[in-house]
């Protein structure tokens, strides 16, 4: 029989290591596609997860949340322990057709300095979220309400699976108009450096193309 209440402290990790600020700042300037490619084609979250507003970007350490389906109580709990710069990443067990997040939660997150939200599910208040400018990446907009089951178990700060990608607390999360990429924390600094190098190489390629060369010649295709 399910208990009336579950103690969230039993499944919450708030003290995981975060990324250095300089790594996050450098990553924030890079395209998600470049980080994905430079890391060895890693960490691309499902393409259905896109920013609520096309101009939104986010970068930060992952605060992972495994939420019961159709319930956003654990997202509220995660907001209480979040640190400035964290990007909340939410798995809701494949229950996409709910609005887990809206103006109220976005306002609290913004005041507390969070770096953004990435959710494998729906959100609501799309116009207001866009006006606020708090970065939200979701599968789309949905007005269907959520519950708050105090007897349901969730997890905060533990690994979650988003699409085919396992996200660990503290991993680097970067989102832009193209999508969201996850880089393992241990590799983040190296992948950022490789991405910066790739961007410089591609800038040189663009100059060659503008000078009249072809992609077949530039890349040495047969």
Coordinates of C-alpha atoms in Angstrom, one line a residue:
X1 CA 0.0 0.0 0.0
X2 CA 1.4 3.4 -1.0
X3 CA 2.2 5.7 2.0
X4 CA 0.4 9.0 2.4
X5 CA 3.7 10.8 2.4
X6 CA 7.2 10.1 1.1
X7 CA 10.2 11.8 2.7
X8 CA 12.0 13.7 -0.2
X9 CA 15.2 13.7 1.7
X10 CA 15.6 10.0 1.1
X11 CA 15.9 10.4 -2.6
X12 CA 17.4 13.9 -2.9
X13 CA 21.1 14.8 -3.5
X14 CA 21.7 18.5 -3.4
X15 CA 25.5 18.6 -2.8
X16 CA 26.8 17.2 -6.1
X17 CA 29.7 19.0 -7.7
X18 CA 28.9 21.8 -10.2
X19 CA 31.0 22.9 -13.1
X20 CA 33.6 25.7 -12.9
X21 CA 32.0 29.1 -13.8
X22 CA 34.6 29.7 -16.6
X23 CA 33.7 26.4 -18.3
X24 CA 30.0 27.3 -18.3
X25 CA 30.7 30.8 -19.5
X26 CA 32.8 29.5 -22.4
X27 CA 30.2 26.8 -23.3
X28 CA 27.4 29.4 -23.3
X29 CA 29.0 31.1 -26.3
X30 CA 29.2 27.8 -28.4
X31 CA 26.5 26.3 -30.6
X32 CA 24.9 23.1 -29.4
X33 CA 25.7 21.3 -32.7
X34 CA 29.4 22.2 -32.3
X35 CA 29.6 20.8 -28.8
X36 CA 27.8 17.6 -29.9
X37 CA 30.2 17.2 -32.9
X38 CA 33.4 18.2 -31.1
X39 CA 32.6 15.8 -28.3
X40 CA 32.3 12.9 -30.7
X41 CA 28.7 13.1 -31.6
X42 CA 27.6 13.0 -28.0
X43 CA 24.7 14.1 -25.8
X44 CA 22.0 15.2 -28.3
X45 CA 18.7 15.2 -26.5
X46 CA 15.5 14.3 -28.5
X47 CA 15.0 16.8 -31.3
X48 CA 11.4 17.4 -30.1
X49 CA 12.8 19.3 -27.1
X50 CA 13.1 22.9 -28.3
X51 CA 13.1 26.4 -26.7
X52 CA 9.7 28.0 -25.9
X53 CA 11.0 31.1 -27.7
X54 CA 13.6 30.7 -30.5
X55 CA 16.0 33.2 -29.0
X56 CA 16.4 31.4 -25.7
X57 CA 19.8 30.0 -24.7
X58 CA 20.9 28.2 -21.5
X59 CA 24.1 26.8 -20.1
X60 CA 24.9 25.3 -16.7
X61 CA 25.3 22.3 -14.5
X62 CA 22.4 19.8 -14.6
X63 CA 20.1 19.6 -11.6
X64 CA 18.3 16.3 -12.5
X65 CA 14.7 15.5 -11.5
X66 CA 12.9 12.2 -12.0
X67 CA 9.3 13.2 -11.6
X68 CA 6.3 10.9 -11.2
X69 CA 4.1 11.2 -14.4
X70 CA 1.6 14.0 -14.5
X71 CA 2.9 15.5 -11.2
X72 CA 5.1 18.5 -10.6
X73 CA 5.6 18.4 -6.9
X74 CA 9.2 17.2 -7.3
X75 CA 9.9 20.2 -9.6
X76 CA 8.8 22.5 -6.8
X77 CA 11.1 20.6 -4.4
X78 CA 14.0 20.9 -6.8
X79 CA 13.5 24.7 -7.0
X80 CA 14.0 24.9 -3.2
X81 CA 17.4 23.3 -3.3
X82 CA 18.6 24.6 -6.7
X83 CA 21.7 26.8 -6.8
X84 CA 22.3 29.8 -9.0
X85 CA 23.3 28.7 -12.5
X86 CA 21.8 25.3 -12.3
X87 CA 19.8 24.0 -15.3
X88 CA 17.0 21.8 -14.1
X89 CA 16.6 18.7 -16.3
X90 CA 13.4 16.8 -15.9
X91 CA 12.3 13.3 -16.8
X92 CA 8.6 12.6 -16.3
X93 CA 8.4 9.0 -17.3
X94 CA 7.2 9.6 -20.8
X95 CA 4.0 11.5 -19.7
X96 CA 4.4 14.4 -22.1
X97 CA 0.8 15.7 -22.2
X98 CA 0.9 17.9 -19.1
X99 CA 2.0 21.4 -18.4
X100 CA 4.6 20.8 -15.7
X101 CA 5.9 24.4 -15.6
X102 CA 4.6 27.9 -16.1
X103 CA 4.8 31.5 -15.1
X104 CA 4.8 30.9 -11.3
X105 CA 7.6 28.4 -11.3
X106 CA 9.5 30.4 -14.0
X107 CA 9.4 33.5 -11.8
X108 CA 10.7 31.6 -8.8
X109 CA 13.5 30.1 -10.9
X110 CA 14.4 33.5 -12.3
X111 CA 14.6 35.1 -8.9
X112 CA 16.8 32.3 -7.6
X113 CA 19.2 32.7 -10.5
X114 CA 18.6 29.3 -12.3
X115 CA 20.2 29.0 -15.7
X116 CA 17.2 27.3 -17.3
X117 CA 14.8 24.4 -17.5
X118 CA 15.0 21.4 -19.9
X119 CA 12.0 19.1 -19.6
X120 CA 11.1 15.9 -21.5
X121 CA 7.4 17.0 -21.4
X122 CA 5.1 20.0 -21.8
X123 CA 4.9 23.4 -20.2
X124 CA 2.3 26.1 -20.2
X125 CA 2.1 29.9 -20.3
X126 CA 4.2 30.1 -23.4
X127 CA 3.7 33.8 -24.2
X128 CA 4.5 34.8 -20.6
X129 CA 7.6 32.6 -20.4
X130 CA 8.8 34.1 -23.6
X131 CA 8.2 37.6 -22.2
X132 CA 10.0 36.7 -19.0
X133 CA 13.0 35.5 -20.9
X134 CA 13.7 32.6 -18.5
X135 CA 15.1 29.8 -20.8
X136 CA 12.7 26.9 -21.1
X137 CA 13.2 23.9 -23.3
X138 CA 10.3 21.5 -23.6
X139 CA 8.5 19.1 -26.0
X140 CA 5.9 21.8 -26.5
X141 CA 3.0 23.7 -24.8
X142 CA 0.3 21.8 -23.0
X143 CA -2.5 23.2 -20.8
X144 CA -3.4 19.9 -19.2
X145 CA -2.9 20.2 -15.4
X146 CA -0.6 18.3 -13.1
X147 CA -1.1 16.8 -9.6
X148 CA 0.8 16.8 -6.4
X149 CA 0.9 13.3 -4.9
X150 CA 2.7 13.4 -1.6
X151 CA 2.8 9.6 -1.6
X152 CA 4.7 9.3 -4.9
X153 CA 8.4 8.8 -5.0
X154 CA 10.7 11.0 -7.2
X155 CA 14.4 11.6 -7.3
X156 CA 16.5 14.8 -7.4
X157 CA 20.2 14.8 -8.2
X158 CA 20.3 11.2 -9.5
X159 CA 20.8 10.0 -13.0
X160 CA 17.9 10.3 -15.4
X161 CA 17.3 9.0 -19.0
X162 CA 16.2 11.6 -21.5
X163 CA 15.6 9.9 -24.9
X164 CA 18.8 7.7 -25.3
X165 CA 21.0 10.0 -23.1
X166 CA 21.7 9.4 -19.5
X167 CA 22.0 12.8 -17.7
X168 CA 24.0 12.9 -14.4
X169 CA 23.7 15.7 -11.9
X170 CA 26.5 18.2 -12.6
X171 CA 26.8 17.4 -16.3
X172 CA 27.1 20.4 -18.7
X173 CA 23.8 21.3 -20.3
X174 CA 23.7 23.7 -23.2
X175 CA 20.5 24.7 -25.1
X176 CA 19.9 27.0 -28.1
X177 CA 17.5 27.2 -31.0
X178 CA 18.7 24.0 -32.5
X179 CA 18.2 21.8 -29.4
X180 CA 19.9 20.7 -26.2
X181 CA 23.2 18.9 -25.7
X182 CA 24.6 17.1 -22.6
X183 CA 28.3 16.8 -22.0
X184 CA 29.6 14.6 -19.1
X185 CA 31.0 16.7 -16.3
X186 CA 34.4 15.0 -16.5
X187 CA 34.8 15.8 -20.2
X188 CA 33.2 19.3 -20.2
X189 CA 36.4 21.4 -20.2
X190 CA 38.0 19.3 -22.9
X191 CA 34.9 19.3 -25.1
X192 CA 34.6 23.1 -24.7
X193 CA 38.2 23.6 -25.8
X194 CA 37.7 21.2 -28.8
X195 CA 34.5 23.1 -29.7
X196 CA 36.4 26.4 -29.7
X197 CA 39.0 24.9 -32.0
X198 CA 36.3 23.5 -34.3
X199 CA 34.6 26.9 -34.5
X200 CA 37.9 28.5 -35.5
X201 CA 38.5 25.8 -38.1
X202 CA 35.0 26.3 -39.6
X203 CA 35.5 30.1 -39.7
X204 CA 38.6 29.4 -41.9
X205 CA 36.5 27.1 -44.1
X206 CA 33.9 29.7 -44.6
X207 CA 36.5 32.2 -45.7
X208 CA 37.7 29.7 -48.3
X209 CA 34.2 29.1 -49.6
X210 CA 33.5 32.9 -49.8
X211 CA 36.7 33.1 -51.9
X212 CA 35.2 30.7 -54.4
X213 CA 36.4 27.2 -53.4
X214 CA 33.9 24.3 -53.3
X215 CA 33.1 22.1 -50.4
X216 CA 34.4 19.1 -52.5
X217 CA 37.8 20.8 -52.6
X218 CA 37.9 22.1 -49.1
X219 CA 37.0 18.8 -47.5
X220 CA 38.9 16.7 -50.0
X221 CA 35.8 14.6 -51.0
X222 CA 36.3 12.2 -53.9

